[in-house]
GROMACS .gro file of C-alpha atoms in nm:
model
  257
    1UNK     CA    1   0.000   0.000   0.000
    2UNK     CA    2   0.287   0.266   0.114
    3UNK     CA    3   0.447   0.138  -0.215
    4UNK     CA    4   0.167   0.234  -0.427
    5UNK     CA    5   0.100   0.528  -0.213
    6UNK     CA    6   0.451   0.691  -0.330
    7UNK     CA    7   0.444   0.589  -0.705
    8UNK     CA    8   0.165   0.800  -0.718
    9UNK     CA    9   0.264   1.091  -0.532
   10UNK     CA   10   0.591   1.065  -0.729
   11UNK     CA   11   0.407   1.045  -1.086
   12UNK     CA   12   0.265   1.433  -0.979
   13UNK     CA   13   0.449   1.700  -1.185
   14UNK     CA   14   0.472   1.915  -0.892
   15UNK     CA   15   0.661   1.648  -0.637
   16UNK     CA   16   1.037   1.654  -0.698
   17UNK     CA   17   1.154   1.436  -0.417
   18UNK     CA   18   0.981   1.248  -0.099
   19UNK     CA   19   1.156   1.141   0.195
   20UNK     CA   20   1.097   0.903   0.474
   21UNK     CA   21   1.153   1.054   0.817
   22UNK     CA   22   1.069   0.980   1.190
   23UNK     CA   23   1.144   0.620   1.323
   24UNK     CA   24   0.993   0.473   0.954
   25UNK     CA   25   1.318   0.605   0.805
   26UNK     CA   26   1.541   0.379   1.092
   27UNK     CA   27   1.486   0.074   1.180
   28UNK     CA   28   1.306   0.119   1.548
   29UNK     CA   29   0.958   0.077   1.476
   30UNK     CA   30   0.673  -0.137   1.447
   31UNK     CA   31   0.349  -0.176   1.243
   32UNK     CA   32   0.180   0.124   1.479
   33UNK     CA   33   0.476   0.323   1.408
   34UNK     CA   34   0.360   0.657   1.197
   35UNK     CA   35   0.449   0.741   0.907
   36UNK     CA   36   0.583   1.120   0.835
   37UNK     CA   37   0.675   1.130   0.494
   38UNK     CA   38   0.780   1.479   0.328
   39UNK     CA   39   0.692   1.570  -0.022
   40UNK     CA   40   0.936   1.851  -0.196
   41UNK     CA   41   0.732   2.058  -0.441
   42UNK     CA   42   0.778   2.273  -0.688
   43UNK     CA   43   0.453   2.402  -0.668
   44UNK     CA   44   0.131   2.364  -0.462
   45UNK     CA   45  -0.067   2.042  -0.521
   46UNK     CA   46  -0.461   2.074  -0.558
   47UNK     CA   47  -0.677   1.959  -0.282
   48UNK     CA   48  -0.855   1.787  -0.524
   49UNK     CA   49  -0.585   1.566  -0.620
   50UNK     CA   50  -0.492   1.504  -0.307
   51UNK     CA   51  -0.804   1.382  -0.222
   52UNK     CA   52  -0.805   1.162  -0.525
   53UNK     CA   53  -0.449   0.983  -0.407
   54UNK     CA   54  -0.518   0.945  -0.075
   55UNK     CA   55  -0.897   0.887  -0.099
   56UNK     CA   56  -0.759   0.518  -0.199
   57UNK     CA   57  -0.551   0.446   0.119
   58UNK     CA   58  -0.657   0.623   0.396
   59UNK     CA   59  -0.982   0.581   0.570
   60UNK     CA   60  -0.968   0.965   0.740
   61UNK     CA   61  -0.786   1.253   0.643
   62UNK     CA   62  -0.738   1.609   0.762
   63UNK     CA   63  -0.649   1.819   0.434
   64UNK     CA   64  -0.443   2.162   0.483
   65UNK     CA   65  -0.362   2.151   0.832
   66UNK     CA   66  -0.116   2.459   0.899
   67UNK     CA   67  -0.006   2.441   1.244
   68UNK     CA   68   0.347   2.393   1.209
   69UNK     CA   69   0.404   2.318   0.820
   70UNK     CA   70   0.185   2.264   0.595
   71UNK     CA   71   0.018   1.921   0.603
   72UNK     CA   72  -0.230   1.631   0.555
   73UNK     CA   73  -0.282   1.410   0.843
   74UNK     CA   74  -0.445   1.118   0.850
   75UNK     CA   75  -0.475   0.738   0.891
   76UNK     CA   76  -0.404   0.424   0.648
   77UNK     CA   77  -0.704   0.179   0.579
   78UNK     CA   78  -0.453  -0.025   0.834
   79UNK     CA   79  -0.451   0.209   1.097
   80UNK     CA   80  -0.149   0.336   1.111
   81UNK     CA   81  -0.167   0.718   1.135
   82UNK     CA   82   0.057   0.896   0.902
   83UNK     CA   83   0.178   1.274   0.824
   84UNK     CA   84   0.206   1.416   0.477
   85UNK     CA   85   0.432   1.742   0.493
   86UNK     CA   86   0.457   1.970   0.197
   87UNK     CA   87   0.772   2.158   0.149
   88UNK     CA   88   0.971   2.358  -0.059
   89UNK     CA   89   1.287   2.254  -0.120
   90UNK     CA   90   1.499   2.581  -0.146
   91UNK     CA   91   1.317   2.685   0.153
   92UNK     CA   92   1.393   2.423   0.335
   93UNK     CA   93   1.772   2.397   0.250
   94UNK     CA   94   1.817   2.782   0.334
   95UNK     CA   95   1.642   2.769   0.643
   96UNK     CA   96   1.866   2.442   0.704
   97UNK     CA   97   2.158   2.695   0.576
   98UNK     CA   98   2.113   2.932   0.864
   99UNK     CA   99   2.213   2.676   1.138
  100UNK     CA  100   2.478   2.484   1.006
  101UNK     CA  101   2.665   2.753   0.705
  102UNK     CA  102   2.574   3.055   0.907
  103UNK     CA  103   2.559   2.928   1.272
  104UNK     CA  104   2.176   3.043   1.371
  105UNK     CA  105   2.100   2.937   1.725
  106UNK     CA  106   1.795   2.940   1.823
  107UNK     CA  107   1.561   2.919   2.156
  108UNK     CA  108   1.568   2.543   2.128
  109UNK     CA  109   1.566   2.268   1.895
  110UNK     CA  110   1.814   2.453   1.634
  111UNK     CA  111   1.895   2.190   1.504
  112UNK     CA  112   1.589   1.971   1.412
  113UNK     CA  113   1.603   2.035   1.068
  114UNK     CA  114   1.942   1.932   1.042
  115UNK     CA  115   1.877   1.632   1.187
  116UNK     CA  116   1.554   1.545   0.989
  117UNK     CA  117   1.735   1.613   0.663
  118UNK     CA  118   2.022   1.367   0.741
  119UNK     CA  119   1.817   1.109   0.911
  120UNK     CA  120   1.543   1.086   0.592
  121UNK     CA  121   1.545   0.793   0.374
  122UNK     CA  122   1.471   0.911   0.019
  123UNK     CA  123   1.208   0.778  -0.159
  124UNK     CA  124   1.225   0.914  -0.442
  125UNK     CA  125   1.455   1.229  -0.592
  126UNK     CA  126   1.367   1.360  -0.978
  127UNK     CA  127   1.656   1.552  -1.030
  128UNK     CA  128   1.898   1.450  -0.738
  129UNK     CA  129   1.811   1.759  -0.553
  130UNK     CA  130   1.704   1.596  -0.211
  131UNK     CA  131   2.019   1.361  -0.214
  132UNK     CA  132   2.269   1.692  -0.269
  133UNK     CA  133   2.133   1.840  -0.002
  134UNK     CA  134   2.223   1.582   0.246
  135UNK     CA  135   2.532   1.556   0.094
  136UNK     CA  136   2.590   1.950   0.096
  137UNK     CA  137   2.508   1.931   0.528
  138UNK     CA  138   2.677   1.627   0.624
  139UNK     CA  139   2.963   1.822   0.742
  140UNK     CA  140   3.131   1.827   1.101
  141UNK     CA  141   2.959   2.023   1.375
  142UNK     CA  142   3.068   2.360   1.314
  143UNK     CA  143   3.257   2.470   1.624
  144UNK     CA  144   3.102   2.834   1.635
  145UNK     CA  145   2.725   2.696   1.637
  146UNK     CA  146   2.801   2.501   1.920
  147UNK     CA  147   2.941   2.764   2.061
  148UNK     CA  148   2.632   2.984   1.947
  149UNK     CA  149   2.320   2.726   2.104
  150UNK     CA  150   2.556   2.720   2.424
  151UNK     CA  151   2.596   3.064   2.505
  152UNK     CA  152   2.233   3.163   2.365
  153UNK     CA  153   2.020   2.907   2.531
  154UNK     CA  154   2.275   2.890   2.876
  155UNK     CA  155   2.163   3.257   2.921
  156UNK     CA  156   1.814   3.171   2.860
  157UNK     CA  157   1.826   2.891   3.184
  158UNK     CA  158   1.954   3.170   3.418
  159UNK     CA  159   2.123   3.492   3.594
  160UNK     CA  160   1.964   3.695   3.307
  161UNK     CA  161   1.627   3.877   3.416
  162UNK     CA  162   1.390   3.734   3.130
  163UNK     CA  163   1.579   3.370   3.205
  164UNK     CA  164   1.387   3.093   3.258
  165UNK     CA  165   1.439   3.019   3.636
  166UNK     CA  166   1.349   3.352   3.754
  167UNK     CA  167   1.035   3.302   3.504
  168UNK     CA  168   0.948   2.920   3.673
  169UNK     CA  169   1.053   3.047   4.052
  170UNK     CA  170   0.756   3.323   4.009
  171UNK     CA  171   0.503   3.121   3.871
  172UNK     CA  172   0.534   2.896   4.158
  173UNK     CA  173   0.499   3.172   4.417
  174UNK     CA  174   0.171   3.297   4.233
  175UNK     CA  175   0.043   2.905   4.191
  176UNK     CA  176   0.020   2.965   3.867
  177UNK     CA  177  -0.052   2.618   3.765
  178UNK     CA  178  -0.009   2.692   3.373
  179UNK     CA  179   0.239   2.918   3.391
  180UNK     CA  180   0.500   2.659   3.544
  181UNK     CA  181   0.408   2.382   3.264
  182UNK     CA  182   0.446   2.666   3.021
  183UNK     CA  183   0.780   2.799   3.114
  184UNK     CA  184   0.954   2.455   3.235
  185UNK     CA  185   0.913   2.338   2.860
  186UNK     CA  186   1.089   2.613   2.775
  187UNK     CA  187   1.361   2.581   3.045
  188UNK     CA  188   1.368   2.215   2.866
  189UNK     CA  189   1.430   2.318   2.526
  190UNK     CA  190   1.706   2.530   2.608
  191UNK     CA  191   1.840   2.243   2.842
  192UNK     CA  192   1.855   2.009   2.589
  193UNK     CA  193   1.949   2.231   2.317
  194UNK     CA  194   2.258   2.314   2.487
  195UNK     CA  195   2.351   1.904   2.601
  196UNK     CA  196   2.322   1.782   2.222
  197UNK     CA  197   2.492   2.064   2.100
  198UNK     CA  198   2.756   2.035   2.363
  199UNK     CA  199   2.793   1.659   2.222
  200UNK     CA  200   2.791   1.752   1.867
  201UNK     CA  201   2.527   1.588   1.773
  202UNK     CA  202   2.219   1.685   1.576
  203UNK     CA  203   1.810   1.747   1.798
  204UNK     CA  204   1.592   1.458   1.737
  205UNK     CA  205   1.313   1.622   1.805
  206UNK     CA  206   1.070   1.642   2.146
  207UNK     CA  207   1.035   1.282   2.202
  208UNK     CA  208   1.194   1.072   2.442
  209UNK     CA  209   1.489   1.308   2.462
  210UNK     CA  210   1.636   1.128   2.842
  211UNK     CA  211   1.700   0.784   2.690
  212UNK     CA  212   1.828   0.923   2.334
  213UNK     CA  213   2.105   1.108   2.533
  214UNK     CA  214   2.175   0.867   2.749
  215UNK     CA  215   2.225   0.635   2.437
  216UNK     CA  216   2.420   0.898   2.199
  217UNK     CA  217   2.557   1.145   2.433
  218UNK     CA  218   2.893   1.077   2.579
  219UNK     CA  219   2.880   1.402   2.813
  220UNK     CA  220   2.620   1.467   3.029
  221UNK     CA  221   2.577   1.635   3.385
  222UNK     CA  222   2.591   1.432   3.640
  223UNK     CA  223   2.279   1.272   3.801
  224UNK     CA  224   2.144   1.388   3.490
  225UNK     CA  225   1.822   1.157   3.457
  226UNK     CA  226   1.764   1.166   3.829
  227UNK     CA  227   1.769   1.556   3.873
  228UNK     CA  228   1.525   1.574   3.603
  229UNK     CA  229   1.278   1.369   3.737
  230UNK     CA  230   1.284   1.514   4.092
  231UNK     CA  231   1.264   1.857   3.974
  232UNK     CA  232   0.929   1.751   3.776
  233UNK     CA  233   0.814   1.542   4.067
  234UNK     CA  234   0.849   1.843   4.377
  235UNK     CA  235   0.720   2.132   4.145
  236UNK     CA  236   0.368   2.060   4.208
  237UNK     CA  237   0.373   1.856   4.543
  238UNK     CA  238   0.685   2.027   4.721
  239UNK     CA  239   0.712   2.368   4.490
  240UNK     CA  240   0.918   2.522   4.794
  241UNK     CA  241   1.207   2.301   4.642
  242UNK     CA  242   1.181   2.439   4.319
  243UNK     CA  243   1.444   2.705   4.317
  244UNK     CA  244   1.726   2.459   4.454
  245UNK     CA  245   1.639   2.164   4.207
  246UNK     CA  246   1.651   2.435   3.891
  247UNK     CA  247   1.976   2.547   4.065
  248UNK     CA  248   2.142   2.194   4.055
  249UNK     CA  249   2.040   2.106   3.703
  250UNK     CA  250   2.202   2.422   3.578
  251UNK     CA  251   2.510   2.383   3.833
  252UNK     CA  252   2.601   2.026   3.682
  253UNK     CA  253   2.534   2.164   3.339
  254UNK     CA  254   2.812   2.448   3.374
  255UNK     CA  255   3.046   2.227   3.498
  256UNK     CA  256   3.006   2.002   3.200
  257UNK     CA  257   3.060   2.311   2.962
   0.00000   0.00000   0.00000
């Protein structure tokens, strides 16, 4: 079914290259694992013939969601949920350009993109286009955008007014239930932004970011898993702890750097 799904997404004039990302483009996954598969256009695709395609394997589908990139979500006749991603291709390798040619940090995940271009499988690549991409970014970790996420996202955690501690430590005195959820995300972004750049390697993405550094980083603060956990586990049942438990995650990360 996936087979036929692609040979007729890759017979469209518009589709230049699709790619197989997520745990689909690896080999950890099951038959419930999604698929997120990424179509490079040229140009927009009708709805209409994307309704036509995908009419024939999927049993629901949510046409032109926009919430992060432009997509069609769905699920297979099987089951199995999948994400179709439209991109640009020019777009995508610029904005890919930022981080690793021209050393962009950003407030988290920087380098995502990175990651997602060199971790796709290709499906299928008109003109080559996809594959010299990944070969044009799978380069060495350029020193100065480690150092970049470092400094950028180390000021974010603290001793900068607008730094996420101060942010965290006043939300819990006002019980601001939200608030705290809100900005300890953040404080993790920047947290782990800074330990995979720290250990050269590229983001993965949000999901089970404790185990994939245990497994690929080979520096990380110490009690690193532990101080996580207890931090999440007093912030709502023993919030006057807070401030110390943000202190020692950030303490064993400087030493580290």
């Amino acid at each position: 079914m996936i087979n036929a799904l692609f040979e007729d997404l890759s017979s469209l004039p518009q589709v230049e290259a699709i790619a197989l990302g997520g745990s689909r483009a690896g080999t950890c996954f099951d038959e419930t694992s999604d698929f997120d598969i990424y179509l490079y256009c040229t140009s927009p695709i009708p709805e209409e013939t994307r309704r036509e395609i995908l009419g024939k394997y999927a049993s629901y589908v949510e046409y032109g969601n926009h919430f992060w990139e432009l997509e069609d979500n769905g699920t297979f006749n099987n089951g199995v949920d999948f994400d179709l991603l439209f991109r640009n291709l020019d777009d995508f390798t610029a904005g890919v350009a930022n981080v690793v040619e021209h050393f962009q940090a950003c407030n988290g995940y920087t380098t995502c993109m990175w990651h997602n271009l060199l971790t796709c499988k290709i499906i299928y690549d008109r003109d080559g286009r996809l594959a010299d991409a990944k070969a044009r970014f799978h380069v060495p970790y350029p020193p100065q955008l480690k150092a970049n996420i470092i400094h950028q996202n180390l000021r974010l955690l603290h001793d900068n007014l607008p730094s996420y501690d101060g942010q965290i430590l006043k939300a819990v005195k006002r019980q601001d239930e939200v608030s705290i959820c809100h900005r300890t995300a953040a404080f993790m972004e920047s947290y782990f932004d800074i330990l995979w750049a720290l250990n050269e390697k590229t983001h993965p993405g949000e999901k089970r970011l404790v185990s994939l550094c245990q497994e690929n980083c080979q520096i990380l603060p110490e009690n690193f898993q532990e101080n996580i956990h207890i931090l999440y586990r007093d912030l709502f049942t023993s919030p006057e702890n807070t401030q110390a438990n943000l202190a020692k995650i950030v303490d064993e990360l400087t030493k580290v750097l």
